[in-house]
Tab-separated table of C-alpha atoms and ligand atoms in Angstrom:
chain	number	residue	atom	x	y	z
A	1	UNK	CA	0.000	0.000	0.000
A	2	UNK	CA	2.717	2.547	0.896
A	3	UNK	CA	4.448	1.554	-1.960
A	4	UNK	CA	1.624	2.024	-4.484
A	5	UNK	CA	1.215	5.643	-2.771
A	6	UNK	CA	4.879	6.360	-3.177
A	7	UNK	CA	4.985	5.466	-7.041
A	8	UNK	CA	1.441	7.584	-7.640
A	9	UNK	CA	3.688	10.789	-5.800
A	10	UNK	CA	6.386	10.326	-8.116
A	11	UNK	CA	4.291	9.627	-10.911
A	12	UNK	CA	2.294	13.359	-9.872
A	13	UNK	CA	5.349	14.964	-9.128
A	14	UNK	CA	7.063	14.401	-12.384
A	15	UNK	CA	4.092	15.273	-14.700
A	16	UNK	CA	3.646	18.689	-12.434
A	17	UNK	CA	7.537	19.031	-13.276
A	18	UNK	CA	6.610	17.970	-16.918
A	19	UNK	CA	4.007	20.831	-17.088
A	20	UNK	CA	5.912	23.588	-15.879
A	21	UNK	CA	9.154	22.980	-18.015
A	22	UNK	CA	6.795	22.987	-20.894
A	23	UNK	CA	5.151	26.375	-19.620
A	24	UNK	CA	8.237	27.758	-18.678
A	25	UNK	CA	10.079	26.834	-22.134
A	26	UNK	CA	7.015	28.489	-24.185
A	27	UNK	CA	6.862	31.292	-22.240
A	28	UNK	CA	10.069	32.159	-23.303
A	29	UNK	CA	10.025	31.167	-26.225
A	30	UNK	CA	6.966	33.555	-26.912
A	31	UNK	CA	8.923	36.620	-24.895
A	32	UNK	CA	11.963	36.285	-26.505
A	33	UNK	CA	10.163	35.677	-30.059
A	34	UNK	CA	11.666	39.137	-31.497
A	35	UNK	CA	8.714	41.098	-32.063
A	36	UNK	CA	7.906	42.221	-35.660
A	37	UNK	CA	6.849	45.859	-36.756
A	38	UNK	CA	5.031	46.209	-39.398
A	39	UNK	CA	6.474	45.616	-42.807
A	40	UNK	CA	7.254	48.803	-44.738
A	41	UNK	CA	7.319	48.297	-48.506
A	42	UNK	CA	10.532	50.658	-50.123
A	43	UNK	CA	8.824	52.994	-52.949
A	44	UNK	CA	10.330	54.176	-56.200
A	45	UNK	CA	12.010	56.906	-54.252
A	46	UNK	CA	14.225	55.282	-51.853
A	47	UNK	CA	17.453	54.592	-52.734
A	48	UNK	CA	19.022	53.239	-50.160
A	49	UNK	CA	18.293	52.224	-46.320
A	50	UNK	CA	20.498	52.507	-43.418
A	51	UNK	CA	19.899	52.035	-39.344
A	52	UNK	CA	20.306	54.029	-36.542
A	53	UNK	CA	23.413	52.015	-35.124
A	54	UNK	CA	25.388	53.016	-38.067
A	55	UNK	CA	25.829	56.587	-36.955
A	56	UNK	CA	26.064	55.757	-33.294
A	57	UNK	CA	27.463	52.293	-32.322
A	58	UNK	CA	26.169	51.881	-28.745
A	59	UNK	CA	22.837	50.480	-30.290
A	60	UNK	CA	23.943	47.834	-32.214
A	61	UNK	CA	21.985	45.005	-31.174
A	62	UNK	CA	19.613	46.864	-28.809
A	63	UNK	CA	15.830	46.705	-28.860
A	64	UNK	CA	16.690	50.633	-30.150
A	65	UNK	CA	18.315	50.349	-32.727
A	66	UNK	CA	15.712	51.329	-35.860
A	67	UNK	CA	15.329	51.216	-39.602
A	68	UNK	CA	16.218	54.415	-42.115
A	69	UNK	CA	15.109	55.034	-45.078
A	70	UNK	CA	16.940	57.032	-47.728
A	71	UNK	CA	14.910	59.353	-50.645
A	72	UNK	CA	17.463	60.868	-52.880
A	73	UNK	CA	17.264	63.486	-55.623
A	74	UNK	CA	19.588	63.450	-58.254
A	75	UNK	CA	20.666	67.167	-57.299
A	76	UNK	CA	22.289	68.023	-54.262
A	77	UNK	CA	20.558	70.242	-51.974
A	78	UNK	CA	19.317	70.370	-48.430
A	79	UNK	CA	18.304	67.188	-46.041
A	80	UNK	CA	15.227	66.883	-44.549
A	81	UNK	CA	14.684	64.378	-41.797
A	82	UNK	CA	11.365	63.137	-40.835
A	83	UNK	CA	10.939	60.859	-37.212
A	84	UNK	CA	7.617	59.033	-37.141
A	85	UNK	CA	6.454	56.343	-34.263
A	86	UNK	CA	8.835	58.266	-31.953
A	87	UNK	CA	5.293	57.722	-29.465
A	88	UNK	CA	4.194	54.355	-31.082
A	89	UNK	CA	0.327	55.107	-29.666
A	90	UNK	CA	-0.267	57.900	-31.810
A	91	UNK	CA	-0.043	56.107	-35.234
A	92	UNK	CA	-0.738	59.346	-37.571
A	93	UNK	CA	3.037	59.297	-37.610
A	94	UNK	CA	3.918	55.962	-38.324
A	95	UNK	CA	1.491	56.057	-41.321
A	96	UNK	CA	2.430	58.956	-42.413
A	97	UNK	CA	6.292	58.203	-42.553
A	98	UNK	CA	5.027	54.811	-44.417
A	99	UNK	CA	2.901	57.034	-46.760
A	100	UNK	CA	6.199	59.077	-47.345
A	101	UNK	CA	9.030	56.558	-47.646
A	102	UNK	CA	6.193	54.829	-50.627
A	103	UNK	CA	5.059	57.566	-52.543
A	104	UNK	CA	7.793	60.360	-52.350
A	105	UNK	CA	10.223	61.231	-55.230
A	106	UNK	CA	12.815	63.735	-54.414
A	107	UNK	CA	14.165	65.297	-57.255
A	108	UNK	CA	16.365	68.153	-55.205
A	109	UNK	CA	18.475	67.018	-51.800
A	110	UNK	CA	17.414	64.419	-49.552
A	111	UNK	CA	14.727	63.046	-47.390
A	112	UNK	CA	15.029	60.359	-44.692
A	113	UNK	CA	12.815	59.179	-43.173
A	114	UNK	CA	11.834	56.814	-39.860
A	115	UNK	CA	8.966	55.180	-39.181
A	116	UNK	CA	9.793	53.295	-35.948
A	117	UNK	CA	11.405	55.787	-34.309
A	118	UNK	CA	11.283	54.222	-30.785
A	119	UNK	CA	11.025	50.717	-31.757
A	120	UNK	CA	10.907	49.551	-28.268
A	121	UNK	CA	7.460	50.992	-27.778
A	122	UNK	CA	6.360	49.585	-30.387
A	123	UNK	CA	6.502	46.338	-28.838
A	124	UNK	CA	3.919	46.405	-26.351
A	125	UNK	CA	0.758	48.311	-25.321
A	126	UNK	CA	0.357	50.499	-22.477
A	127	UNK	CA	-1.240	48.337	-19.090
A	128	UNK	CA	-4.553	49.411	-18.092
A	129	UNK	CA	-5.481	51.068	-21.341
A	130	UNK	CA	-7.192	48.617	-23.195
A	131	UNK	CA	-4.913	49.664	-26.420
A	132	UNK	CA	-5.620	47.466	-29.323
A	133	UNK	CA	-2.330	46.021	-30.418
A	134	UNK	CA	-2.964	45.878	-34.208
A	135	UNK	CA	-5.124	48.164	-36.550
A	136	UNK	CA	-5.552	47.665	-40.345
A	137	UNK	CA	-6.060	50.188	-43.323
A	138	UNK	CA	-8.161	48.948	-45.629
A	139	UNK	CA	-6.713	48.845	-49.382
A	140	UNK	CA	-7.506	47.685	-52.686
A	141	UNK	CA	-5.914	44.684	-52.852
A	142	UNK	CA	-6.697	43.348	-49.049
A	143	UNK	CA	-5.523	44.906	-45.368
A	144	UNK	CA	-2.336	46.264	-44.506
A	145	UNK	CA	-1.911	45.816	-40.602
A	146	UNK	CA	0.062	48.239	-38.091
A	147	UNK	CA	1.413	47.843	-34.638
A	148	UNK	CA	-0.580	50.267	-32.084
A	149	UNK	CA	2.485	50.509	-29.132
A	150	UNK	CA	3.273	52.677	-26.146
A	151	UNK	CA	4.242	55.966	-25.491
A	152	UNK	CA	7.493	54.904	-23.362
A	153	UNK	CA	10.019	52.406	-23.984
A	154	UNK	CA	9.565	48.925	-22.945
A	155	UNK	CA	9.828	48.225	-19.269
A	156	UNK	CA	11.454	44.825	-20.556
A	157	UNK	CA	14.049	46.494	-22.092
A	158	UNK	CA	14.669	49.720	-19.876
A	159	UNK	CA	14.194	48.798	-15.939
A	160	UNK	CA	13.921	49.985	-13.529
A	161	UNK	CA	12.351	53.432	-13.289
A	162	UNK	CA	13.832	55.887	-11.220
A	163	UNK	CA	11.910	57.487	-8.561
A	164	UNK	CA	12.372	60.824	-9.979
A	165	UNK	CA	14.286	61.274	-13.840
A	166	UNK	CA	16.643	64.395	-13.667
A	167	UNK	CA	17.140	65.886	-16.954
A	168	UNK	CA	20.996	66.855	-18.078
A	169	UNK	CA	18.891	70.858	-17.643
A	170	UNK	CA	18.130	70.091	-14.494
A	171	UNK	CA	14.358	69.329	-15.261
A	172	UNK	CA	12.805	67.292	-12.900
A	173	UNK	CA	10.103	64.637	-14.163
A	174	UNK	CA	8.489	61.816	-13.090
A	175	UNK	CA	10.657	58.525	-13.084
A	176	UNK	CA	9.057	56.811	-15.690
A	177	UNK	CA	9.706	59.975	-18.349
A	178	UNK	CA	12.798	58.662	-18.309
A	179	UNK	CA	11.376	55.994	-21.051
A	180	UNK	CA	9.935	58.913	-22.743
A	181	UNK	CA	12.213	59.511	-25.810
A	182	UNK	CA	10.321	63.505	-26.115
A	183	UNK	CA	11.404	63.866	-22.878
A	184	UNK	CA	14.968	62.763	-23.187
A	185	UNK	CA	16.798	64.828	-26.203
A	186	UNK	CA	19.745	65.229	-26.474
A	187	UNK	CA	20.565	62.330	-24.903
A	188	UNK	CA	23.539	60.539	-23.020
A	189	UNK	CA	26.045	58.108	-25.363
A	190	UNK	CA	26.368	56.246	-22.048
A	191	UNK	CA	22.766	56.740	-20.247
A	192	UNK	CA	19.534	54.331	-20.392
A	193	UNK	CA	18.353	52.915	-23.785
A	194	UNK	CA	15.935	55.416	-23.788
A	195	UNK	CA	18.830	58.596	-23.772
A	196	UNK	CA	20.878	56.393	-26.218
A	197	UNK	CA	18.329	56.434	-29.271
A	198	UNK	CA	17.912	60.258	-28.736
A	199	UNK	CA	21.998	60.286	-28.572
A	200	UNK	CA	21.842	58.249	-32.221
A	201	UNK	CA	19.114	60.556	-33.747
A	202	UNK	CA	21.331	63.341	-32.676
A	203	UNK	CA	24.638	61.518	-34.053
A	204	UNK	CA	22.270	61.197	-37.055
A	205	UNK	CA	21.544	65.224	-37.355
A	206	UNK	CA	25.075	66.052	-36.705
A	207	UNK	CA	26.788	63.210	-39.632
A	208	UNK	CA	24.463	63.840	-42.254
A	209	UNK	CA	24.035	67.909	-41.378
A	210	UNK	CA	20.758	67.577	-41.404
A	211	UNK	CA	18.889	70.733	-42.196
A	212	UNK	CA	15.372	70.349	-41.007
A	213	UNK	CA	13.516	67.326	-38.594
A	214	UNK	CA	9.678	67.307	-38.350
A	215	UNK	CA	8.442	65.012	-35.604
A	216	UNK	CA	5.016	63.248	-36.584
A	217	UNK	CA	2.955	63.119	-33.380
A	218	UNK	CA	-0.871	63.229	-31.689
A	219	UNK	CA	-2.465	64.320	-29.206
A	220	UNK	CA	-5.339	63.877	-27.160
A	221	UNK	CA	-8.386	65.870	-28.630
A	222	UNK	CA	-8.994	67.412	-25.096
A	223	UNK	CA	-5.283	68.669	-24.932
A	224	UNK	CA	-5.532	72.288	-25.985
A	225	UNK	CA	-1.725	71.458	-28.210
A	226	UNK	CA	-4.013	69.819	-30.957
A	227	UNK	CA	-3.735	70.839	-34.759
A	228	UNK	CA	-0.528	72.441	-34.404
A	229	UNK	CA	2.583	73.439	-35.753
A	230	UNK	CA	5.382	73.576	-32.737
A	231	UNK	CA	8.169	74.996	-33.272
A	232	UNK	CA	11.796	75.795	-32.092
A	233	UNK	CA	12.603	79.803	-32.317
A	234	UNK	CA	14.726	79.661	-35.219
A	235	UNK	CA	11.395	78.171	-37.856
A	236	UNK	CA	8.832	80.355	-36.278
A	237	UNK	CA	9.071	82.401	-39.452
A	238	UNK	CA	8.733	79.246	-41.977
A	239	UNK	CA	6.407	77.786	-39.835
A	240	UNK	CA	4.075	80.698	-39.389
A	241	UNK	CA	4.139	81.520	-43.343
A	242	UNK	CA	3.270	77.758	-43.933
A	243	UNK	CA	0.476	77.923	-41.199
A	244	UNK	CA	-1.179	80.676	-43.773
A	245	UNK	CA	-0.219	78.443	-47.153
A	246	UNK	CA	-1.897	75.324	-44.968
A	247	UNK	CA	-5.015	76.997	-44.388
A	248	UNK	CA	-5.838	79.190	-47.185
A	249	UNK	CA	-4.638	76.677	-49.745
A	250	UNK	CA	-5.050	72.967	-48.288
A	251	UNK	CA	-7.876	72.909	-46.300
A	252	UNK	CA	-5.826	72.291	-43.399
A	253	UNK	CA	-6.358	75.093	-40.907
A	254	UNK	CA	-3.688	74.702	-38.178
A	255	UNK	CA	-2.411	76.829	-35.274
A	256	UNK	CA	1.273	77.883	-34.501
A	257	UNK	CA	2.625	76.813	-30.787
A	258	UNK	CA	6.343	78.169	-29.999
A	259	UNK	CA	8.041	76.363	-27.963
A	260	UNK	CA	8.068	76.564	-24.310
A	261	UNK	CA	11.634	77.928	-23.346
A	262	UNK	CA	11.554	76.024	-19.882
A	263	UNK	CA	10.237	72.029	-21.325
A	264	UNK	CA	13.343	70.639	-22.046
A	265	UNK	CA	14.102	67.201	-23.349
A	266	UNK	CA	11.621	67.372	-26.445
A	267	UNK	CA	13.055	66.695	-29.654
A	268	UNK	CA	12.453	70.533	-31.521
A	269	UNK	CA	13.715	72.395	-28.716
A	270	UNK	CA	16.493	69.975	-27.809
A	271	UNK	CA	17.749	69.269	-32.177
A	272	UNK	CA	17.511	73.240	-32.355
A	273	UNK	CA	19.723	74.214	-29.626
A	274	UNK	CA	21.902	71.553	-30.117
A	275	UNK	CA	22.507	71.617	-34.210
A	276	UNK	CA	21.895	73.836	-37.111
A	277	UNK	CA	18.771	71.408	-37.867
A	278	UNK	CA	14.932	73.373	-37.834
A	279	UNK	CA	12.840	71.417	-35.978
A	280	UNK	CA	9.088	71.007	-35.126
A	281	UNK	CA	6.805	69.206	-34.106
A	282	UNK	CA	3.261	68.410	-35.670
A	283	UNK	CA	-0.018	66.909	-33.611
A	284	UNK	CA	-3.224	65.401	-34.898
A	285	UNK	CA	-6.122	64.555	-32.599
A	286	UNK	CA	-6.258	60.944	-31.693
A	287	UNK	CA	-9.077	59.718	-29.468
A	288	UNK	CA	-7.688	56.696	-28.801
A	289	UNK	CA	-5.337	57.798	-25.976
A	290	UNK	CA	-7.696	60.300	-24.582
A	291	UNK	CA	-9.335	59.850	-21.097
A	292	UNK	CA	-12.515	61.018	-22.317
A	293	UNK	CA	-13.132	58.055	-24.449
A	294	UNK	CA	-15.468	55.317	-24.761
A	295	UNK	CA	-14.972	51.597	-25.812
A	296	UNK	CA	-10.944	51.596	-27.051
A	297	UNK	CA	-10.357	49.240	-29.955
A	298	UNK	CA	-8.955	49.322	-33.546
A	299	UNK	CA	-12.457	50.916	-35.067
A	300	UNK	CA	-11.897	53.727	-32.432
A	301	UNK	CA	-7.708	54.176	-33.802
A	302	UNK	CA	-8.818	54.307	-37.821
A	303	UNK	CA	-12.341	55.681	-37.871
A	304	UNK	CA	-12.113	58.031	-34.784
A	305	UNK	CA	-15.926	57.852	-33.834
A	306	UNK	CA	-17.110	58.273	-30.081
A	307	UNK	CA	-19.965	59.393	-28.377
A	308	UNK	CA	-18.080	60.831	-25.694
A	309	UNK	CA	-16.427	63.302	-27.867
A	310	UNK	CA	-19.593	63.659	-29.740
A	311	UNK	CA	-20.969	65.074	-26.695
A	312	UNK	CA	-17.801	67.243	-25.851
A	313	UNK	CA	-17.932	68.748	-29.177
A	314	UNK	CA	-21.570	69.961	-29.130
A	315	UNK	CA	-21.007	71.153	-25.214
A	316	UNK	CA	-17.959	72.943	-26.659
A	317	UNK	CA	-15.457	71.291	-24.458
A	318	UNK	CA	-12.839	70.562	-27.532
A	319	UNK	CA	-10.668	72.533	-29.224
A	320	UNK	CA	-10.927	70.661	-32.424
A	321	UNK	CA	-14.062	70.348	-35.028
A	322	UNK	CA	-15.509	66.966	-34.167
A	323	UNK	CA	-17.206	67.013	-37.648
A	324	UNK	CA	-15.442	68.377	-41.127
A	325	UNK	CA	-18.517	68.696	-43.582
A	326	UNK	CA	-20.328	65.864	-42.601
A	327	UNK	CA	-18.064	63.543	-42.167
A	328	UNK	CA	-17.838	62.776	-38.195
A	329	UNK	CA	-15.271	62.031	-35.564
A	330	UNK	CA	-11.629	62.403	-36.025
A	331	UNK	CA	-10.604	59.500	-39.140
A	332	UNK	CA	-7.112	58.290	-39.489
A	333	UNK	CA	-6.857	59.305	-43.220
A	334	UNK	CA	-7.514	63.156	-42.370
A	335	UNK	CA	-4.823	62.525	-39.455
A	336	UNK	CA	-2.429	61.643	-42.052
A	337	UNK	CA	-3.065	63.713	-44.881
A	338	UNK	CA	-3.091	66.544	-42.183
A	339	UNK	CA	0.709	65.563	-41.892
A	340	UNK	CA	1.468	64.674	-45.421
A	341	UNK	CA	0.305	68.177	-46.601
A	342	UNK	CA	2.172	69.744	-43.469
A	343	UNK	CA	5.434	67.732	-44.365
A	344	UNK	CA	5.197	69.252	-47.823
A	345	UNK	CA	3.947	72.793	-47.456
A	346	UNK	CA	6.626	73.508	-44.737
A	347	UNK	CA	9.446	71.472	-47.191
A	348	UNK	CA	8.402	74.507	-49.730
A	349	UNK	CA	8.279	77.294	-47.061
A	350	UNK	CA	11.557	76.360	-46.171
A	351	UNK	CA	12.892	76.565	-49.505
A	352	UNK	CA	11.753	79.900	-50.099
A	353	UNK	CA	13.860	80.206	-47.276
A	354	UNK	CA	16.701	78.640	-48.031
A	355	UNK	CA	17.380	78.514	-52.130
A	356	UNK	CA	21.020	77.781	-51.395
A	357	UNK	CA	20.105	74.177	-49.928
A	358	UNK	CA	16.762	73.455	-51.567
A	359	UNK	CA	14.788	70.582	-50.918
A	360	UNK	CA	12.370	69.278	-53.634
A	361	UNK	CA	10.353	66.212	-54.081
A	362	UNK	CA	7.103	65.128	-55.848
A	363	UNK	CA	4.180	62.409	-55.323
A	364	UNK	CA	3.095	63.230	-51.574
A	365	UNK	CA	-0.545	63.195	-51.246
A	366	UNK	CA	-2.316	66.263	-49.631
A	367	UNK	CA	-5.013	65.976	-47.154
A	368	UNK	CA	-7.932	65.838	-50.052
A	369	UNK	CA	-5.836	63.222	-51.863
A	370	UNK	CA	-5.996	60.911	-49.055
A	371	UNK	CA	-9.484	61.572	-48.742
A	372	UNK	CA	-10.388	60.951	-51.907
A	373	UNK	CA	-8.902	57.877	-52.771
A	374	UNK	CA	-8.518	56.699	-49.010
A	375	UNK	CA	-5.605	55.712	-47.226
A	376	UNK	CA	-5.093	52.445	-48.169
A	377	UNK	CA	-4.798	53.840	-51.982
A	378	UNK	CA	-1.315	54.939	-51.026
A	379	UNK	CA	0.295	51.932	-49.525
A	380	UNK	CA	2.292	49.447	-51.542
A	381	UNK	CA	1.508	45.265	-51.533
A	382	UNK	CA	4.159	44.578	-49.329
B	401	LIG	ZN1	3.680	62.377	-28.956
């Protein structure tokens, strides 16, 4: 009898052993499983591709280290560099830096471009805020699916958090800013991952003497920096004359927002002290990271439709029109084309500017292109 008991114990304890070597070994397998962006098709116009690593070593092999994409005329002129997915949960930027690097054709200087800017936060979504982790954009030959991520770096690949993050200013933040790359600029070659990919975008800058960066962001509706232009001192004329070319001509009306002298760490104010780069920033309303809203899930990210805001609008609580015509809530393809037309009519400002380093390119889609033919019209079959 004591025997049989003793052979059942073994018997249990080796299949409980069994079971957890077979959890434990998938589990890692599925958290070490490198996790895939989205796949980015190269247009007509890129001519060559490059990563962030090769301009500043220290990421090589990190969960930083990103993709760039090279658009280059055939005439030298000036270099513009665009970031997109530096905050992975506002995905105007990421599409339109996809929309870029597959329709643009620069005739005059360059244009890079990067569409995963943090990478890291791309990787997971935000606890406790019911992100959806994909979206698609519908197109005419089937679905083309994006990663929804974070705002901040990956905890698994930047921990931990200090209790308080002092910026090199003197700035004092929160400690988990620290994983917040617009909070970080210029960086520190030998800080946390987060410091080091603002370090490489500013080895970037420096190295290929860049001459203007515009940052692709959103916001949340309710933020009162929504539809804007920000911009470092030295592009407050460029960016005010392309405010009036954006709304008279494009349909796009937007507002100008300098740049507060005392927020450090953000990437216009830190690239403009810090190089001879112009730098701003652009936001687009995006309801999916706003408090106010309702049910979170991919409709919410691409069609932009909630009651909440709905409400907000007609109570006059939001800055921004809820409805354009009659077309209602805040859709992903008027995000984008917001940007696209931005990224161009600020491209031409700035030459006007600055004929001796010019920077032209064709085949971007305004804001009524994208609407007309829809998003997905302007992504390529991967
Ligand atoms: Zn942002």
């Amino acid at each position: 009898m004591a025997k049989t008991n003793g052979s059942k114990n073994l018997i249990s304890t080796a299949v409980i052993i069994i079971v957890l070597l077979v959890v434990v070994l998938v589990g890692r397998a599925e958290f070490s499983k490198p996790y895939e962006l989205c796949k980015i098709v190269e247009g007509p116009g890129v001519t060559k591709t490059g990563y962030l690593s090769d301009y500043f070593d220290g990421l090589k092999g990190t969960p930083g280290d990103t993709k760039l994409y090279f658009l280059e005329g055939e005439e030298p002129g000036g270099t513009l560099l665009v970031f997109g997915g530096l905050h992975p949960n506002e995905p105007a930027g990421l599409l339109a830096a996809v929309v870029l690097i597959e329709n643009t054709q620069v005739d005059v200087g360059r244009v890079i471009v990067i569409p995963h800017t943090n990478a890291s936060a791309f990787t997971y979504t935000e606890p406790m805020q019911a992100s959806p982790p994909f979206f698609e954009i519908e197109t005419e030959w089937g679905s083309r699916t994006f990663r929804y991520g974070s705002r901040l770096t990956s905890p698994l690949h930047q921990y931990p958090d200090p209790q308080a993050y002092v910026h090199p200013s003197g700035m004092l933040l929160s400690g988990g800013e620290v994983r917040n790359l617009n909070r970080v600029f210029p960086g520190r070659p030998d800080g946390l991952l987060t410091e080091q990919i603002a370090w490489g975008l500013m080895e970037l800058i420096w190295q290929e003497d860049v001459d203007m960066v515009i940052d692709i962001h959103e916001a949340r509706p309710i933020n009162p920096v929504v539809n804007c232009i920000m911009a470092h001192p030295d592009i407050i004329d460029i960016a005010s004359f392309a405010i009036m070319d954006l709304g008279a001509d494009y349909g796009v009306p937007i507002r100008l927002e300098p740049s507060p002298e005392r927020l450090r760490g953000i990437t216009h104010r830190e690239i403009g002290d810090h190089s001879d780069a112009l730098a701003v920033i652009l936001e687009s309303p995006n309801p999916a990271m706003d408090a106010l809203r309702g049910p979170t899930n991919a409709d919410l990210v691409v069609y932009g439709q909630d009651e909440f805001f709905k409400r907000a609008s007609e109570a006059g609580l939001i800055r921004v029109p809820y409805f354009e015509g009659d077309r209602e809530g805040f859709p992903i393809d008027r995000r984008v084309g917001r940007h696209t037309t931005t990224v161009m009519v600020l491209t031409r400002t700035y030459n006007e500017f600055h004929f001796d380093k010019p920077i032209e390119f064709h085949g971007v889609p305004t804001k009524d292109d994208i609407i007309e033919n829809g998003l997905g019209h302007y992504f390529l079959r991967p």
